[in-house]
Each structure stands twice: as C-alpha cells, then as structure tokens.
XYZ file of C-alpha atoms in Angstrom:
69
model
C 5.060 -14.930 -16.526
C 2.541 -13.775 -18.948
C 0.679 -10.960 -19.311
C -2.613 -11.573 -17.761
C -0.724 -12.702 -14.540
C 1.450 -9.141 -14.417
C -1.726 -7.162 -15.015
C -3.882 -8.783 -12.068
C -0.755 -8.268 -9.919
C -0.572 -4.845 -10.772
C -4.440 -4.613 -10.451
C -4.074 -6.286 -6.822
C -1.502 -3.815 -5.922
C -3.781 -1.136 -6.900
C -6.467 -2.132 -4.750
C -4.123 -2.015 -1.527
C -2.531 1.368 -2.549
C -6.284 2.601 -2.473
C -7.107 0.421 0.985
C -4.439 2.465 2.701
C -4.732 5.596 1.059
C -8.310 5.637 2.407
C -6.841 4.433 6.243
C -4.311 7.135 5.884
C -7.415 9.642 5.215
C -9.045 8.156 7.539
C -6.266 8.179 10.167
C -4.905 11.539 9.128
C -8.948 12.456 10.193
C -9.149 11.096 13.490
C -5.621 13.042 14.522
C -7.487 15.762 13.090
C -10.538 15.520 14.908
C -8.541 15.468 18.350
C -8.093 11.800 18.940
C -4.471 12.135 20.232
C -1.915 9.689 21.035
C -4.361 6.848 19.717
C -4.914 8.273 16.005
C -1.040 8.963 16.143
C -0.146 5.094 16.930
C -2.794 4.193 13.987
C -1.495 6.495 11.618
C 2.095 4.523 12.515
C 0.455 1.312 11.746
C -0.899 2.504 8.305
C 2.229 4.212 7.371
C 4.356 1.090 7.910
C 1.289 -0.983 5.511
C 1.809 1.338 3.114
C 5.698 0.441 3.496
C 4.980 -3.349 3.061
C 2.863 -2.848 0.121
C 5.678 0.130 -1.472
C 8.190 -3.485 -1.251
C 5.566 -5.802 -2.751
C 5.569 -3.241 -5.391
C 9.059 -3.049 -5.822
C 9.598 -7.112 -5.463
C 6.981 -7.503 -8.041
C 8.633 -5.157 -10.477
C 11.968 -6.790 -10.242
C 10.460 -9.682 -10.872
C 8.761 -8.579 -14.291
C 12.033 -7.502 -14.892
C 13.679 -10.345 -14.165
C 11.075 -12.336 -16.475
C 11.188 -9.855 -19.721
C 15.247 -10.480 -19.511
C-alpha cells in the first residue's frame, strides 16, 4: 500500500464517522422531540452503522499494519 491509498481510506472513513454522527444527532433529536418507539428503533439502526464502520476502521488499521511490517 502506499501512502496516498492509506490517506483516502482514512479520509473515507472520516466522512462516514461524520454521516452517522450527524444520524445519531439527528436520531438522538427525534427521541427527544417525543417520537417514541420509532426514533428508538432508528437510533438502533444508526448505532449498529456506527458499529460496522468502528470494524472497517479497525480492519483497515490492521491492515496498514500488516503492510508497514
């Protein structure tokens, strides 16, 4: 791997760490607002994409790892 490569993965990752920060916000919002049992089952579904990206994250720094051996 070179450089340019890591830093547009890490770049990409970025970008979804800020896409579901802001549906977390937005989720964490709607509960807020009073919109019950459906806000709660979104705010589910964003917490477990946060969760996919937290392993892409991981897998991606193994792999850098892996590379710089």
């Amino acid at each position: 791997m070179n450089s340019t490569s890591d830093n547009s993965s890490v770049g990409g990752e970025q970008a979804d760490l800020v896409a579901v920060c802001a549906e977390l916000q937005g989720e964490l919002d709607a509960l807020i607002g009073g919109s019950g049992n459906a806000a709660a089952q979104s705010l589910d579904t964003a917490v477990a994409s946060l969760k996919e990206v937290e392993q892409r994250n991981v897998s991606s720094v193994q792999l850098v790892a892996l590379a710089h051996r």
